[in-house]
C-alpha atoms as an extended CHARMM CRD file, in Angstrom:
* protein
*
       124  EXT
         1         1  GLN       CA             82.0510000000       42.8790000000      165.5300000000  PROA      1               0.0000000000
         2         2  VAL       CA             78.6420000000       43.9770000000      166.9940000000  PROA      2               0.0000000000
         3         3  GLN       CA             75.3810000000       42.1340000000      166.4050000000  PROA      3               0.0000000000
         4         4  LEU       CA             72.0200000000       44.1230000000      167.0300000000  PROA      4               0.0000000000
         5         5  VAL       CA             68.6020000000       42.6670000000      167.1650000000  PROA      5               0.0000000000
         6         6  GLU       CA             65.4570000000       44.9300000000      167.5090000000  PROA      6               0.0000000000
         7         7  SER       CA             62.1810000000       43.5040000000      168.7310000000  PROA      7               0.0000000000
         8         8  GLY       CA             58.8920000000       45.0980000000      169.9180000000  PROA      8               0.0000000000
         9         9  GLY       CA             57.4650000000       46.6270000000      166.7530000000  PROA      9               0.0000000000
        10        10  GLY       CA             53.9890000000       46.1230000000      165.6750000000  PROA      10              0.0000000000
        11        11  LEU       CA             50.5590000000       47.6660000000      164.7660000000  PROA      11              0.0000000000
        12        12  VAL       CA             49.2970000000       50.2860000000      167.3690000000  PROA      12              0.0000000000
        13        13  GLN       CA             46.6730000000       52.7920000000      167.3580000000  PROA      13              0.0000000000
        14        14  ALA       CA             47.2470000000       56.6900000000      167.2400000000  PROA      14              0.0000000000
        15        15  GLY       CA             47.8070000000       58.1100000000      170.6260000000  PROA      15              0.0000000000
        16        16  GLY       CA             48.9820000000       54.7420000000      171.9450000000  PROA      16              0.0000000000
        17        17  SER       CA             52.4230000000       53.6720000000      173.0400000000  PROA      17              0.0000000000
        18        18  LEU       CA             55.2630000000       51.2240000000      172.1470000000  PROA      18              0.0000000000
        19        19  ARG       CA             58.3970000000       50.1130000000      173.4290000000  PROA      19              0.0000000000
        20        20  LEU       CA             61.1970000000       48.8360000000      171.3220000000  PROA      20              0.0000000000
        21        21  SER       CA             64.2360000000       46.9800000000      172.5240000000  PROA      21              0.0000000000
        22        22  CYS       CA             67.6500000000       46.3820000000      171.0870000000  PROA      22              0.0000000000
        23        23  ALA       CA             69.7900000000       43.5670000000      172.2050000000  PROA      23              0.0000000000
        24        24  ALA       CA             73.3980000000       44.0960000000      171.5360000000  PROA      24              0.0000000000
        25        25  SER       CA             76.1860000000       41.3820000000      171.6790000000  PROA      25              0.0000000000
        26        26  GLY       CA             79.6050000000       40.7550000000      170.3660000000  PROA      26              0.0000000000
        27        27  ARG       CA             82.6850000000       43.3850000000      170.8160000000  PROA      27              0.0000000000
        28        28  THR       CA             80.6070000000       46.1140000000      172.2380000000  PROA      28              0.0000000000
        29        29  PHE       CA             83.2020000000       47.7040000000      174.2350000000  PROA      29              0.0000000000
        30        30  SER       CA             84.1420000000       50.2190000000      171.6830000000  PROA      30              0.0000000000
        31        31  SER       CA             80.5750000000       50.8950000000      170.6370000000  PROA      31              0.0000000000
        32        32  TYR       CA             79.9310000000       54.1550000000      172.8470000000  PROA      32              0.0000000000
        33        33  ALA       CA             76.9940000000       55.6990000000      170.6400000000  PROA      33              0.0000000000
        34        34  MET       CA             73.8870000000       53.7630000000      170.6330000000  PROA      34              0.0000000000
        35        35  GLY       CA             71.0860000000       55.1870000000      168.5770000000  PROA      35              0.0000000000
        36        36  TRP       CA             67.6010000000       54.6420000000      167.0360000000  PROA      36              0.0000000000
        37        37  PHE       CA             66.8970000000       55.5920000000      163.4110000000  PROA      37              0.0000000000
        38        38  ARG       CA             63.8410000000       55.0240000000      161.4550000000  PROA      38              0.0000000000
        39        39  GLN       CA             62.8890000000       55.0270000000      157.5210000000  PROA      39              0.0000000000
        40        40  ALA       CA             59.4320000000       55.5000000000      156.0370000000  PROA      40              0.0000000000
        41        41  PRO       CA             58.6490000000       54.4030000000      152.5220000000  PROA      41              0.0000000000
        42        42  GLY       CA             60.1010000000       56.6650000000      150.1400000000  PROA      42              0.0000000000
        43        43  LYS       CA             62.1250000000       58.5840000000      152.5160000000  PROA      43              0.0000000000
        44        44  GLU       CA             65.6580000000       58.5800000000      153.8800000000  PROA      44              0.0000000000
        45        45  ARG       CA             66.7030000000       57.0800000000      157.0670000000  PROA      45              0.0000000000
        46        46  GLU       CA             66.4570000000       59.7220000000      159.8370000000  PROA      46              0.0000000000
        47        47  PHE       CA             67.8930000000       59.8410000000      163.2560000000  PROA      47              0.0000000000
        48        48  VAL       CA             65.4600000000       59.6160000000      166.2810000000  PROA      48              0.0000000000
        49        49  ALA       CA             67.3770000000       59.4110000000      169.4990000000  PROA      49              0.0000000000
        50        50  GLY       CA             70.7680000000       58.3620000000      170.7290000000  PROA      50              0.0000000000
        51        51  ILE       CA             72.4960000000       57.4080000000      173.8560000000  PROA      51              0.0000000000
        52        52  ASN       CA             76.0040000000       57.2930000000      175.1200000000  PROA      52              0.0000000000
        53        53  TRP       CA             76.7290000000       53.7270000000      176.5100000000  PROA      53              0.0000000000
        54        54  ILE       CA             78.8270000000       54.7680000000      179.0350000000  PROA      54              0.0000000000
        55        55  SER       CA             77.4390000000       57.9820000000      180.5790000000  PROA      55              0.0000000000
        56        56  GLY       CA             73.7860000000       57.5530000000      179.7220000000  PROA      56              0.0000000000
        57        57  SER       CA             73.6470000000       61.0630000000      178.1560000000  PROA      57              0.0000000000
        58        58  THR       CA             70.9660000000       61.3690000000      175.5140000000  PROA      58              0.0000000000
        59        59  TYR       CA             70.3610000000       63.2200000000      172.3870000000  PROA      59              0.0000000000
        60        60  TYR       CA             66.7680000000       63.5360000000      170.4680000000  PROA      60              0.0000000000
        61        61  THR       CA             65.6110000000       65.1120000000      167.3450000000  PROA      61              0.0000000000
        62        62  ASP       CA             63.9220000000       68.2240000000      168.2890000000  PROA      62              0.0000000000
        63        63  SER       CA             60.4700000000       67.1290000000      166.5400000000  PROA      63              0.0000000000
        64        64  LEU       CA             60.3720000000       64.0650000000      168.6580000000  PROA      64              0.0000000000
        65        65  LYS       CA             61.7060000000       65.1030000000      172.0920000000  PROA      65              0.0000000000
        66        66  GLY       CA             58.9890000000       64.8800000000      174.6510000000  PROA      66              0.0000000000
        67        67  ARG       CA             57.3320000000       61.7940000000      173.0420000000  PROA      67              0.0000000000
        68        68  PHE       CA             60.2770000000       59.4720000000      172.7840000000  PROA      68              0.0000000000
        69        69  THR       CA             62.6270000000       58.3350000000      175.5330000000  PROA      69              0.0000000000
        70        70  ILE       CA             65.6530000000       56.3310000000      174.9430000000  PROA      70              0.0000000000
        71        71  SER       CA             67.4340000000       54.3990000000      177.6490000000  PROA      71              0.0000000000
        72        72  ARG       CA             69.9830000000       51.5380000000      178.1970000000  PROA      72              0.0000000000
        73        73  ASP       CA             70.7550000000       48.6490000000      180.3400000000  PROA      73              0.0000000000
        74        74  ASN       CA             74.3500000000       48.1040000000      180.6940000000  PROA      74              0.0000000000
        75        75  VAL       CA             73.9720000000       44.6580000000      182.3710000000  PROA      75              0.0000000000
        76        76  LYS       CA             71.5740000000       43.3580000000      179.9460000000  PROA      76              0.0000000000
        77        77  GLY       CA             73.1790000000       44.9620000000      177.0040000000  PROA      77              0.0000000000
        78        78  THR       CA             69.9290000000       46.6640000000      175.6460000000  PROA      78              0.0000000000
        79        79  VAL       CA             68.8420000000       49.7970000000      174.5640000000  PROA      79              0.0000000000
        80        80  SER       CA             65.2680000000       50.7400000000      174.5530000000  PROA      80              0.0000000000
        81        81  LEU       CA             62.8970000000       53.2640000000      172.8600000000  PROA      81              0.0000000000
        82        82  GLU       CA             59.8690000000       54.3330000000      174.6710000000  PROA      82              0.0000000000
        83        83  MET       CA             57.4710000000       55.9010000000      172.1780000000  PROA      83              0.0000000000
        84        84  ASN       CA             54.4140000000       57.7090000000      173.4180000000  PROA      84              0.0000000000
        85        85  SER       CA             51.4390000000       59.4750000000      171.9200000000  PROA      85              0.0000000000
        86        86  LEU       CA             52.2670000000       57.8100000000      168.6790000000  PROA      86              0.0000000000
        87        87  LYS       CA             50.9600000000       59.4380000000      165.2920000000  PROA      87              0.0000000000
        88        88  PRO       CA             50.3480000000       57.8720000000      161.9390000000  PROA      88              0.0000000000
        89        89  GLU       CA             53.4790000000       59.9140000000      160.7140000000  PROA      89              0.0000000000
        90        90  ASP       CA             55.8430000000       57.6300000000      163.1420000000  PROA      90              0.0000000000
        91        91  THR       CA             54.9460000000       54.7950000000      160.9820000000  PROA      91              0.0000000000
        92        92  ALA       CA             58.4350000000       53.3600000000      159.7520000000  PROA      92              0.0000000000
        93        93  VAL       CA             60.9590000000       50.6500000000      159.9840000000  PROA      93              0.0000000000
        94        94  TYR       CA             62.8420000000       51.4560000000      163.2690000000  PROA      94              0.0000000000
        95        95  TYR       CA             66.6780000000       50.5800000000      163.2300000000  PROA      95              0.0000000000
        96        96  CYS       CA             69.0480000000       50.2860000000      166.1120000000  PROA      96              0.0000000000
        97        97  ALA       CA             72.6460000000       51.3940000000      165.4340000000  PROA      97              0.0000000000
        98        98  ALA       CA             75.9770000000       51.3180000000      167.2510000000  PROA      98              0.0000000000
        99        99  GLY       CA             79.1590000000       53.3100000000      166.6300000000  PROA      99              0.0000000000
       100       100  ALA       CA             82.4200000000       54.1940000000      168.2740000000  PROA      100             0.0000000000
       101       101  SER       CA             82.0100000000       57.8940000000      168.4630000000  PROA      101             0.0000000000
       102       102  LEU       CA             82.3620000000       59.2980000000      172.1170000000  PROA      102             0.0000000000
       103       103  VAL       CA             79.6530000000       62.1350000000      170.9780000000  PROA      103             0.0000000000
       104       104  ILE       CA             76.1760000000       61.0430000000      170.0220000000  PROA      104             0.0000000000
       105       105  THR       CA             75.4230000000       62.3260000000      166.5730000000  PROA      105             0.0000000000
       106       106  PRO       CA             72.6960000000       62.0540000000      164.2080000000  PROA      106             0.0000000000
       107       107  SER       CA             74.7710000000       61.3950000000      161.2840000000  PROA      107             0.0000000000
       108       108  LEU       CA             74.3330000000       58.0710000000      159.5960000000  PROA      108             0.0000000000
       109       109  ARG       CA             78.2090000000       57.7960000000      159.1340000000  PROA      109             0.0000000000
       110       110  SER       CA             78.7900000000       57.7660000000      162.6660000000  PROA      110             0.0000000000
       111       111  TYR       CA             77.2860000000       54.2660000000      163.2310000000  PROA      111             0.0000000000
       112       112  ASP       CA             79.1410000000       51.1280000000      161.8420000000  PROA      112             0.0000000000
       113       113  TYR       CA             76.7150000000       48.3830000000      163.0060000000  PROA      113             0.0000000000
       114       114  TRP       CA             72.8590000000       47.9460000000      162.3180000000  PROA      114             0.0000000000
       115       115  GLY       CA             70.0780000000       45.8090000000      163.2630000000  PROA      115             0.0000000000
       116       116  GLN       CA             67.6300000000       44.2990000000      160.7830000000  PROA      116             0.0000000000
       117       117  GLY       CA             64.9420000000       46.5630000000      161.6060000000  PROA      117             0.0000000000
       118       118  THR       CA             61.5860000000       46.4580000000      163.0300000000  PROA      118             0.0000000000
       119       119  GLN       CA             58.2050000000       47.6590000000      161.5980000000  PROA      119             0.0000000000
       120       120  VAL       CA             56.1330000000       49.9270000000      163.6630000000  PROA      120             0.0000000000
       121       121  THR       CA             52.6590000000       50.9890000000      162.0810000000  PROA      121             0.0000000000
       122       122  VAL       CA             50.3740000000       53.4630000000      163.5900000000  PROA      122             0.0000000000
       123       123  SER       CA             46.8620000000       53.5470000000      162.5850000000  PROA      123             0.0000000000
       124       124  SER       CA             44.5090000000       56.4110000000      162.3990000000  PROA      124             0.0000000000
């Protein structure tokens, strides 16, 4: 199994930046796809960004590309999400996820392990 723990969430002002971190532990050798999802109240969980743990290739939601950046540190076993120019609409619980897929996909079904989530609130 894989354990994922997010950190770095909090309250920020619109236009500000925030960096989220996901610490992965356990049997991560088969977890190639690492991703960030978010879920706002009353809305479905949506894909934000993903990264191939081995190659480092990334995939972003079109609407967020340019503001958010995903990266990984294989030695530390962490995946980060750098969020810039934050907007109130970015307010949500952000989740780290891991899956066995060799191809990064925005589908929820491609991810088998999930963190507990971290709250990000962007004020106007």
